[in-house]
mmCIF file of C-alpha atoms and ligand atoms in Angstrom:
data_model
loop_
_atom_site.group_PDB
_atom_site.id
_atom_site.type_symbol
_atom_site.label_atom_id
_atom_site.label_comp_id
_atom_site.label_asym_id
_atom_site.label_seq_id
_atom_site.Cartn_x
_atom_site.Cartn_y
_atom_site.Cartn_z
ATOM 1 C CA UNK A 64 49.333 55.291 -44.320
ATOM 2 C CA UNK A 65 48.840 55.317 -48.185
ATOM 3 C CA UNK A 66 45.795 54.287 -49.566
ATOM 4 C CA UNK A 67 47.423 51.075 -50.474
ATOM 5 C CA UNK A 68 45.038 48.876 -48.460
ATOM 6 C CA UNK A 69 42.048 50.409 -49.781
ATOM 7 C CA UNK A 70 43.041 51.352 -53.199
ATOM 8 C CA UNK A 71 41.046 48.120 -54.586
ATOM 9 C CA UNK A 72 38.378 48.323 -51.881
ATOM 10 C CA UNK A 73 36.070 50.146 -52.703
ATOM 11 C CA UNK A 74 35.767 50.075 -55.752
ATOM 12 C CA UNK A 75 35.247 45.864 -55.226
ATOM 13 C CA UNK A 76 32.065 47.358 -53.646
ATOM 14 C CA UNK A 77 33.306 47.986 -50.267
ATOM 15 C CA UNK A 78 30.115 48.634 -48.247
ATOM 16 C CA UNK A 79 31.536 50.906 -45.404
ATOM 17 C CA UNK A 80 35.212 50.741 -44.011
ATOM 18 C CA UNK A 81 34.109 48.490 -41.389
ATOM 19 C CA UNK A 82 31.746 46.135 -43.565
ATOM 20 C CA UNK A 83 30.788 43.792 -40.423
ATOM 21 C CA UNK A 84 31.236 46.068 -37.451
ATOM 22 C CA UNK A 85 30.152 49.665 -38.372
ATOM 23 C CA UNK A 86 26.488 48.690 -39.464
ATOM 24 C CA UNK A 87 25.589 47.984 -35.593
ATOM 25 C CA UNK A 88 26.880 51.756 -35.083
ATOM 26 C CA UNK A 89 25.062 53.706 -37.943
ATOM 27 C CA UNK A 90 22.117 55.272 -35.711
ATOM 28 C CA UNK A 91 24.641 56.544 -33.034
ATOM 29 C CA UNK A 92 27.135 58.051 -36.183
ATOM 30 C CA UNK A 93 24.254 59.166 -37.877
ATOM 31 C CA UNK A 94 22.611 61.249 -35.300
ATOM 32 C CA UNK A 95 26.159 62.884 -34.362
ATOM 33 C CA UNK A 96 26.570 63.781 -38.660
ATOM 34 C CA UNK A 97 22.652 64.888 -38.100
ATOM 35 C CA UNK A 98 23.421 67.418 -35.154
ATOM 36 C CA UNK A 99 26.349 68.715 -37.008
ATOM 37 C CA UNK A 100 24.921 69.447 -40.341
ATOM 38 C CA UNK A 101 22.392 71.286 -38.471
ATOM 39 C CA UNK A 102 24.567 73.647 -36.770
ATOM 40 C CA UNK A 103 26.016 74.627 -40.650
ATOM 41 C CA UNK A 104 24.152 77.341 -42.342
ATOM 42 C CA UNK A 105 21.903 76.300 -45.506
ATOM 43 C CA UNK A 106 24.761 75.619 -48.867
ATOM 44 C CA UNK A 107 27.366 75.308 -46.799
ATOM 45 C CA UNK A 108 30.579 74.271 -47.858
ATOM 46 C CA UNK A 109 32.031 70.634 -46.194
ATOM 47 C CA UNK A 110 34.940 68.756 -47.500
ATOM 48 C CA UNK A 111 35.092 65.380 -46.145
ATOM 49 C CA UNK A 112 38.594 63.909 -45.351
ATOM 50 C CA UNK A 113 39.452 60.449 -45.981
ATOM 51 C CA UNK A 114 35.717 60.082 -47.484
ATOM 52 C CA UNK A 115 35.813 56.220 -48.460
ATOM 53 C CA UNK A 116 32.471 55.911 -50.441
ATOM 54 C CA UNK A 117 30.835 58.869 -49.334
ATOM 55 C CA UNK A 118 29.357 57.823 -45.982
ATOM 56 C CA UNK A 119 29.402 61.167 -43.658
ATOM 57 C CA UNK A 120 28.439 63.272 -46.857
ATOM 58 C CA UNK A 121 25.521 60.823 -47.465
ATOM 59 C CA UNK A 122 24.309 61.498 -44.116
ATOM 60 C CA UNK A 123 24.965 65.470 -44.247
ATOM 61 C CA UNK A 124 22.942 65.590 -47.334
ATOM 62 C CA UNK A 125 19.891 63.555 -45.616
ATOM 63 C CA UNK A 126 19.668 66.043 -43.906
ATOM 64 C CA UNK A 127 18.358 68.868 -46.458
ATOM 65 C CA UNK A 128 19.974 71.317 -45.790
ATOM 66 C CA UNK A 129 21.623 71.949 -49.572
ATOM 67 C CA UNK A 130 25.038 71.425 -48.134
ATOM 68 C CA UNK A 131 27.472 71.141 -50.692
ATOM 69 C CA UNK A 132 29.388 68.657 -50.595
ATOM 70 C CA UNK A 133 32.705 67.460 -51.524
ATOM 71 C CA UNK A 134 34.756 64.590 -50.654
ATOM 72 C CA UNK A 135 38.542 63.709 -50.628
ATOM 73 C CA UNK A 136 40.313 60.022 -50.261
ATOM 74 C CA UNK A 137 44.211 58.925 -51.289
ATOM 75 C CA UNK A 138 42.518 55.842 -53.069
ATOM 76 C CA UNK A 139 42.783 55.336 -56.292
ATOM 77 C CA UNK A 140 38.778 54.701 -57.366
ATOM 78 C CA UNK A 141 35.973 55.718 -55.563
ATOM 79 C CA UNK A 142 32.311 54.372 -56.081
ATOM 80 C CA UNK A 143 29.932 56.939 -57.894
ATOM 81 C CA UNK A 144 28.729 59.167 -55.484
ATOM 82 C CA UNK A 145 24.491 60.187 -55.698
ATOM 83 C CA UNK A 146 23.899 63.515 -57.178
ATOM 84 C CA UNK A 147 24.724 66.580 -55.418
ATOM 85 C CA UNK A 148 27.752 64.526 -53.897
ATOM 86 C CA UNK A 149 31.538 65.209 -55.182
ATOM 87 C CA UNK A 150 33.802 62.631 -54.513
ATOM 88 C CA UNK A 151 37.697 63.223 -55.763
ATOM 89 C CA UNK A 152 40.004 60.230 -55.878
ATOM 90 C CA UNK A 153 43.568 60.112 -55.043
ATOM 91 C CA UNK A 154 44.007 62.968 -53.320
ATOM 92 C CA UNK A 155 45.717 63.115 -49.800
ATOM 93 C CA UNK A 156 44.629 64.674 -46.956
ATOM 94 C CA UNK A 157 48.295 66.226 -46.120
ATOM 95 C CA UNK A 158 48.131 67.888 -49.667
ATOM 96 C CA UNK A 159 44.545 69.476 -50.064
ATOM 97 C CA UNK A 160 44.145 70.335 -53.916
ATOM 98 C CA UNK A 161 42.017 73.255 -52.651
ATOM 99 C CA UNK A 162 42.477 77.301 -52.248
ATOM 100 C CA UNK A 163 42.908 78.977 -48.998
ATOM 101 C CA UNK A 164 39.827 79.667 -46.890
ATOM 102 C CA UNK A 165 37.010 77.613 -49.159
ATOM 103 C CA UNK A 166 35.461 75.937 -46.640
ATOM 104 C CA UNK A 167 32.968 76.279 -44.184
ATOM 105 C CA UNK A 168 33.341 73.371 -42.382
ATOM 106 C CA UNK A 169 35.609 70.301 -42.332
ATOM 107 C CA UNK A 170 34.393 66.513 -41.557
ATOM 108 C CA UNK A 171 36.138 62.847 -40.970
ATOM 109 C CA UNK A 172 34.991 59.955 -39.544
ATOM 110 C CA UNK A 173 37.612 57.168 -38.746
ATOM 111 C CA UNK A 174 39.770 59.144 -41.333
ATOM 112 C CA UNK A 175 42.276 61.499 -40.044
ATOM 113 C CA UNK A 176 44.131 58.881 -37.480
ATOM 114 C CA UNK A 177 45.152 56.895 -40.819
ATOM 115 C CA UNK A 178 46.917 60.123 -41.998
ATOM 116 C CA UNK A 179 50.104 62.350 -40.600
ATOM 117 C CA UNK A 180 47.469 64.300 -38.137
ATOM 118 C CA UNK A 181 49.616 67.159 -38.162
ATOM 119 C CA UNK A 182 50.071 67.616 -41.472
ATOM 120 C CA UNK A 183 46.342 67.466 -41.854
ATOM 121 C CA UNK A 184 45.970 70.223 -39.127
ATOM 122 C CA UNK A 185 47.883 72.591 -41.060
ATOM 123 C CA UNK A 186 45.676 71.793 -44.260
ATOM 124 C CA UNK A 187 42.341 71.966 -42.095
ATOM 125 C CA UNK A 188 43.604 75.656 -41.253
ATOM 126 C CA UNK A 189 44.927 76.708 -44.063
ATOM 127 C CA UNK A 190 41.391 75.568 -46.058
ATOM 128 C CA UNK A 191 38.993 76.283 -43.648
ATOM 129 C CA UNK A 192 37.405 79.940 -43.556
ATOM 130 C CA UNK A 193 37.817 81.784 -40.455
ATOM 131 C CA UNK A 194 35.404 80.793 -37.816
ATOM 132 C CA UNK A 195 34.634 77.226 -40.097
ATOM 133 C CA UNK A 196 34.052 74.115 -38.160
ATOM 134 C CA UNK A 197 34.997 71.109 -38.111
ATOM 135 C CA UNK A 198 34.262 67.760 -36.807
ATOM 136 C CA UNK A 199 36.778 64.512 -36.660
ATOM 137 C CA UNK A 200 35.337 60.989 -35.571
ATOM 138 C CA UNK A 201 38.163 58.943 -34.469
ATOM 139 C CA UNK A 202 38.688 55.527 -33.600
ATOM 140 C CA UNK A 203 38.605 54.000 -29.708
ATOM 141 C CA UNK A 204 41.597 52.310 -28.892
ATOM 142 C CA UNK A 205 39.260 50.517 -26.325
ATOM 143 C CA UNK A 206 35.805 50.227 -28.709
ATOM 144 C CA UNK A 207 34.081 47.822 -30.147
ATOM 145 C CA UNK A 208 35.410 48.570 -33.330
ATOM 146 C CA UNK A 209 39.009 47.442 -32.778
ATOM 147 C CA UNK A 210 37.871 44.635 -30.977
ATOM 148 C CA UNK A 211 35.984 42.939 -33.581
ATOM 149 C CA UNK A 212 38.553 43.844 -36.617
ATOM 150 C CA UNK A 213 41.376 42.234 -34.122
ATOM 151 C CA UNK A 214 39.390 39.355 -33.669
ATOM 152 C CA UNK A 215 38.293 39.349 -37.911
ATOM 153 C CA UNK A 216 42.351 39.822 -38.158
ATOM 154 C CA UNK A 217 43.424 36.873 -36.320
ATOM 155 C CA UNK A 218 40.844 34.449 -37.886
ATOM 156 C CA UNK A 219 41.923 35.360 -41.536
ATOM 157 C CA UNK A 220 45.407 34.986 -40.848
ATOM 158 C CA UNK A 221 45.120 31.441 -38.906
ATOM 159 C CA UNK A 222 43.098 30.739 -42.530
ATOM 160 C CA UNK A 223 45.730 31.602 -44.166
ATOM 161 C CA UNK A 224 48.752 30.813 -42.578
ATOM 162 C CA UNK A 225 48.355 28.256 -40.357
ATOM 163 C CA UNK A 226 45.336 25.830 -41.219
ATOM 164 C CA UNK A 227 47.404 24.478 -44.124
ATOM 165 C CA UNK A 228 44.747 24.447 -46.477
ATOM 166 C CA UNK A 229 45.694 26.382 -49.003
ATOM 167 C CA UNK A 230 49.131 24.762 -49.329
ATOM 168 C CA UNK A 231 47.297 21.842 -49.599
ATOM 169 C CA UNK A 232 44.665 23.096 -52.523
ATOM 170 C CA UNK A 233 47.988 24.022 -54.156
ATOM 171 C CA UNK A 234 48.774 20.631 -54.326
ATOM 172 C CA UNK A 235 45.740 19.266 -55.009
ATOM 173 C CA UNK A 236 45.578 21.398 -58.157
ATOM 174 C CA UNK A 237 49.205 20.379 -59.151
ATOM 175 C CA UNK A 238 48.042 17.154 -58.608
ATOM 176 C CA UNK A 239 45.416 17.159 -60.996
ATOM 177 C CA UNK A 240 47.611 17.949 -64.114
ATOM 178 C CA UNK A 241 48.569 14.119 -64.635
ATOM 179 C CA UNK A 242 44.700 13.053 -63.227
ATOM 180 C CA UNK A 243 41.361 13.864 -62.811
ATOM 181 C CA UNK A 244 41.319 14.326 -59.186
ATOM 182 C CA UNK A 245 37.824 14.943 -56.713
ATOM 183 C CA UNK A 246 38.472 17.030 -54.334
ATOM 184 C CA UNK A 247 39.136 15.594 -50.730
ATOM 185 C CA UNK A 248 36.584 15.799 -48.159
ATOM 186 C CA UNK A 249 39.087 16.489 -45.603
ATOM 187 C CA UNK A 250 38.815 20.525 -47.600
ATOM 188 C CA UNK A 251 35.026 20.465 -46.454
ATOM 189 C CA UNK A 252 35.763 19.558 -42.742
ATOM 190 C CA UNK A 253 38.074 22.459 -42.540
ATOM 191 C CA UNK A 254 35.258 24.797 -43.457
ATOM 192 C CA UNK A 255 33.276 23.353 -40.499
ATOM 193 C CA UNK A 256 36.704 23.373 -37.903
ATOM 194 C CA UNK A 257 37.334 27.143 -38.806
ATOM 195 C CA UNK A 258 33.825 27.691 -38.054
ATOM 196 C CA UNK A 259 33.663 26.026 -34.475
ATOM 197 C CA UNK A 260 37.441 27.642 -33.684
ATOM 198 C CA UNK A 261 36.112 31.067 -34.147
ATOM 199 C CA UNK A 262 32.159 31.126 -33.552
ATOM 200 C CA UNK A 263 31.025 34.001 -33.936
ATOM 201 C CA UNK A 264 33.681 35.703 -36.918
ATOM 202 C CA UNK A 265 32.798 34.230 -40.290
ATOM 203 C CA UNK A 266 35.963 35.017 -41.864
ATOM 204 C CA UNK A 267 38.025 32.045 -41.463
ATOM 205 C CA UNK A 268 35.031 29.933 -42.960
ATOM 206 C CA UNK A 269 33.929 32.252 -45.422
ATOM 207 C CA UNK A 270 38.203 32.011 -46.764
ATOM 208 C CA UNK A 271 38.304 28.070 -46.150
ATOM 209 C CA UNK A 272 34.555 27.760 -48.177
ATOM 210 C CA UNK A 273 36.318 30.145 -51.019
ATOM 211 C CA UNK A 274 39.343 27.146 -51.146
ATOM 212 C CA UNK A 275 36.700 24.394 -51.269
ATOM 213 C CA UNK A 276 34.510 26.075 -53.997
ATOM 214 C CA UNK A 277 37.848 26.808 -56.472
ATOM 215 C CA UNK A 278 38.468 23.327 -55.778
ATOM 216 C CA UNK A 279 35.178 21.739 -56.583
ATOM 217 C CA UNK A 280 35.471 24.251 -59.764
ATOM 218 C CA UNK A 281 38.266 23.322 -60.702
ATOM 219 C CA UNK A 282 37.949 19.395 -60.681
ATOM 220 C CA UNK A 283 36.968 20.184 -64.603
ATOM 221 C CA UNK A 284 39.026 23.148 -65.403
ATOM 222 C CA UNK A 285 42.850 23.765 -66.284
ATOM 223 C CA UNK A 286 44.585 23.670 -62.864
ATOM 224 C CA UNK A 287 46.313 26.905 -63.814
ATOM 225 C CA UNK A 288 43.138 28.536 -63.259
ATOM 226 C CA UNK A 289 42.771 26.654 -60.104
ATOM 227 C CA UNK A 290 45.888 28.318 -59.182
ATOM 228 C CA UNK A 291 45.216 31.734 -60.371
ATOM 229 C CA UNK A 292 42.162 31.969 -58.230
ATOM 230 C CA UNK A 293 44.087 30.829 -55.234
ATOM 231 C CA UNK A 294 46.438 33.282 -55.311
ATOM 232 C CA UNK A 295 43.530 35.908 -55.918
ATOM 233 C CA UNK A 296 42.415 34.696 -52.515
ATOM 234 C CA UNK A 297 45.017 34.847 -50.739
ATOM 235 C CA UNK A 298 46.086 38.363 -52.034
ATOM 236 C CA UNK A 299 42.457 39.582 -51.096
ATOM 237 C CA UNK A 300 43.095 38.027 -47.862
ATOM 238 C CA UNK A 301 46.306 40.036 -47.873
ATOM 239 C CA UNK A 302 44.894 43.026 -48.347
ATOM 240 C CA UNK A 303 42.152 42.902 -45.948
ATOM 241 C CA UNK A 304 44.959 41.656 -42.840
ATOM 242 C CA UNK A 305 46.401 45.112 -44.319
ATOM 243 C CA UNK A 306 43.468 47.476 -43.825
ATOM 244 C CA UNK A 307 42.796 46.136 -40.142
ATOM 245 C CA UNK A 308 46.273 46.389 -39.252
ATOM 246 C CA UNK A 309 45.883 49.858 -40.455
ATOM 247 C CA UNK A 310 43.012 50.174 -38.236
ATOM 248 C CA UNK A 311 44.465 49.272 -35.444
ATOM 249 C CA UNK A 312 47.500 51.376 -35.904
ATOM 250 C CA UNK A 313 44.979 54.213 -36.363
ATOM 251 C CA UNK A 314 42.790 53.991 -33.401
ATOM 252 C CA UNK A 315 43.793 55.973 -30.597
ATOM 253 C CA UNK A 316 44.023 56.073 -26.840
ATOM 254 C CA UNK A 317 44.045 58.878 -24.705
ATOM 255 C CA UNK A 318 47.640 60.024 -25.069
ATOM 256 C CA UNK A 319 47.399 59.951 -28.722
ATOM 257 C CA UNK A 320 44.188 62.118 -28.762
ATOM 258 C CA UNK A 321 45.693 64.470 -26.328
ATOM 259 C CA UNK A 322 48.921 64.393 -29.445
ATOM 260 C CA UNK A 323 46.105 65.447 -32.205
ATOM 261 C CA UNK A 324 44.661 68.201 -30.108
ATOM 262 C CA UNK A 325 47.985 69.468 -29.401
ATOM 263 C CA UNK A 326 48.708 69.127 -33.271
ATOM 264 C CA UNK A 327 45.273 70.966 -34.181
ATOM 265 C CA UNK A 328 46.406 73.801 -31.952
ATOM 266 C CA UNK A 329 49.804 74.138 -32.750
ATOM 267 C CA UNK A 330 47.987 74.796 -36.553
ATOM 268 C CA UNK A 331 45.825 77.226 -35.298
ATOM 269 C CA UNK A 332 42.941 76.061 -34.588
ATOM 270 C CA UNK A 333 40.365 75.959 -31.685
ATOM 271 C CA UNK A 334 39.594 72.456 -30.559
ATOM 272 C CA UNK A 335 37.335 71.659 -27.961
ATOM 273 C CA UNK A 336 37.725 69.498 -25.831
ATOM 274 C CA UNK A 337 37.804 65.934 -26.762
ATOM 275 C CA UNK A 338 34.881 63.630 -26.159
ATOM 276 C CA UNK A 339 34.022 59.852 -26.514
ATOM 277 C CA UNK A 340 31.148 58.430 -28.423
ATOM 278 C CA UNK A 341 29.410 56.144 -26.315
ATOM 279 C CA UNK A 342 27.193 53.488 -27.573
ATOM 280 C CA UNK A 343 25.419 50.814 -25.828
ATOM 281 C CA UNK A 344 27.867 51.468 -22.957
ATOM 282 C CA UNK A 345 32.052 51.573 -24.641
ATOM 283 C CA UNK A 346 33.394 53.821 -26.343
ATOM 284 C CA UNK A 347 32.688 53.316 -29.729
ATOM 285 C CA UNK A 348 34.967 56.724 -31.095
ATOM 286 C CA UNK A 349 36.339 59.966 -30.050
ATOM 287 C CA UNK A 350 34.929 63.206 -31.340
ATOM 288 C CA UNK A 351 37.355 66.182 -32.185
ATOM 289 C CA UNK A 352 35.059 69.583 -32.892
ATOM 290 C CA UNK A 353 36.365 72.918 -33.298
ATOM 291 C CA UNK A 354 36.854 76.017 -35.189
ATOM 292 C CA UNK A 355 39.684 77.437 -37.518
HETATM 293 C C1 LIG B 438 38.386 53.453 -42.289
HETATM 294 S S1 LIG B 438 38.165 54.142 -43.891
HETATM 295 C C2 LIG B 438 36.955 55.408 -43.594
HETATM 296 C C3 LIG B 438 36.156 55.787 -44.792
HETATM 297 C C4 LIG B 438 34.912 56.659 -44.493
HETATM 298 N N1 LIG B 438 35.248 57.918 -43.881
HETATM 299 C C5 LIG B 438 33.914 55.905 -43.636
HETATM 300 O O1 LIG B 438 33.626 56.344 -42.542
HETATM 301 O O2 LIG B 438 33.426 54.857 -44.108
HETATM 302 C C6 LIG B 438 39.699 55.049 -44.033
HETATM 303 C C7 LIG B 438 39.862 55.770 -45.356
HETATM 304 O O3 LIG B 438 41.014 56.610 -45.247
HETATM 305 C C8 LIG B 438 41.612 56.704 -46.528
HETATM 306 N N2 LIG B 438 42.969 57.245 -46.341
HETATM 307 C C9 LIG B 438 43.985 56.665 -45.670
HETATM 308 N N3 LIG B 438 45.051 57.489 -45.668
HETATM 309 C C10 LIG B 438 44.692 58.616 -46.334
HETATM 310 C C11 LIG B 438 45.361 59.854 -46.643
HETATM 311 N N4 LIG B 438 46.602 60.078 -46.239
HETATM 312 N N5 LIG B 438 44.672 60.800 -47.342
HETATM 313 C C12 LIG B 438 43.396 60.583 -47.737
HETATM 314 N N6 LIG B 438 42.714 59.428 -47.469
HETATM 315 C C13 LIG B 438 43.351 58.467 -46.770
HETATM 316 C C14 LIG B 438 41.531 55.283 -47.039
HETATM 317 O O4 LIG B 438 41.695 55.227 -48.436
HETATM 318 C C15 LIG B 438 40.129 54.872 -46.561
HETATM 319 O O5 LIG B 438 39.162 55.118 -47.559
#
């Protein structure tokens, strides 16, 4: 895919690709981003694919060993990396703005499997010095990961689509051009119903509590505004049903990682073979190593 889903992200302060699910993984990611910087000699040279705000180079540079460290990702605005970190915006991963043979070593967590992983193969090979490594975290078809964005997925779009409430705040805010209208409590019950219909994933409330607060707002403002921010909600919601669809196209299952490997060979490179990041018991990833 594009960056399209993510273009806005993170620069609207995106806190990791995953913001609910990955922060329960970080000590099982961080320790496999530990072991590899350690295997890279002191100021080595990594590019990070698909970087998002930084993340794997963050944890490459914790561990000291004056790596240095660039990052790539097709979206349009990136946060400000900490010193000692580049991070270069809109650049794809099929189209490497980089000389032959710069790198030492090569890095992506849930990154490549968004991108045309052949395409990318050729790149990794064609940047990569002879004998650099490289290292590609990819999502579990069966993990945690999917499971909890499918689950985020369906709540948002029931919010959206199907509890009625925003076509009803639409009215509501029509509605108050000829009067000066409260807002019905009926908009605060449907906070509470999306909350016991999907205990345990916020997002349905957290989108029907957005609709009650630009309601309660705008009891005393223009209702164009009203509708404005309405939109603005559903659009974000719109985007975010995007990314995790993206995700889900993106994770892989065993046939598809068996397709990359075949893909990093047919480049030239020297995969090993593939293994799966367990945590707590699933498979939380798969991890692609190797050597151009
Ligand atoms: C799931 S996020 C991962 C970000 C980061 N690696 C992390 O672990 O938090 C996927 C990222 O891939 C980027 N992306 C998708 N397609 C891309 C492409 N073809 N080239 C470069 N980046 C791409 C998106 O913009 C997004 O930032």
């Amino acid at each position: 895919m594009t960056g399209t889903h993510w273009d806005r992200y993170w620069i609207q302060g995106g806190g990791g690709c995953l913001p609910d699910a990955d922060r329960a993984f970080g000590p099982v990611l961080e320790t496999l981003w530990r072991d590899f910087g350690a295997q890279l000699p002191p100021g080595a040279r990594v590019l990070d694919l698909a970087t998002g705000n930084g993340v794997v180079l963050r944890m490459l540079a914790a561990g000291g060993r004056r790596l240095d460290l660039t990052g790539i990702d097709s979206a349009g605005t990136l946060p400000k990396p900490p010193p000692g970190i580049a991070l270069r915006a809109g650049v794809a991963m099929e189209k490497l703005p980089f000389r032959d043979r710069q790198f030492d070593a090569l890095t992506s967590q849930f990154g490549i499997e968004y991108g045309d992983t052949a395409a990318i193969a050729r790149e990794a090979v064609r940047v990569l010095k002879p004998g650099g490594r490289f290292r590609f975290v990819v999502h579990h078809a069966d993990g945690p990961i999917v499971a909890h964005n499918r689950a985020r997925r369906e709540a948002i779009a029931w919010a959206r689509d199907e509890s009625g409430v925003l076509p009803r705040a639409r009215q509501l805010a029509r509605a108050r051009l000829g009067a000066r209208l409260p807002t019905p409590a009926s908009f605060r019950v449907a906070v509470e119903d999306a909350r016991a219909r999907f205990p345990g994933q916020s997002a349905a409330a957290e989108f029907q509590a957005a609709i009650l607060q630009t309601l309660d707002m705008g009891a005393s403002r223009p209702p164009a505004e009203t509708l404005e921010v309405l939109a603005e909600i559903e659009r974000r919601a719109g985007e975010e049903i995007g990314r995790l669809d993206a995700l889900a196209g993106a994770a892989q299952d065993e046939d598809g990682v068996r397709t990359i490997v075949g893909q990093l060979y047919a480049a030239g490179l020297d995969p090993d073979e593939a293994t799966i990041v367990i945590d707590a018991g699933v498979p939380l990833a798969w991890r692609l190593d190797g050597t151009a």
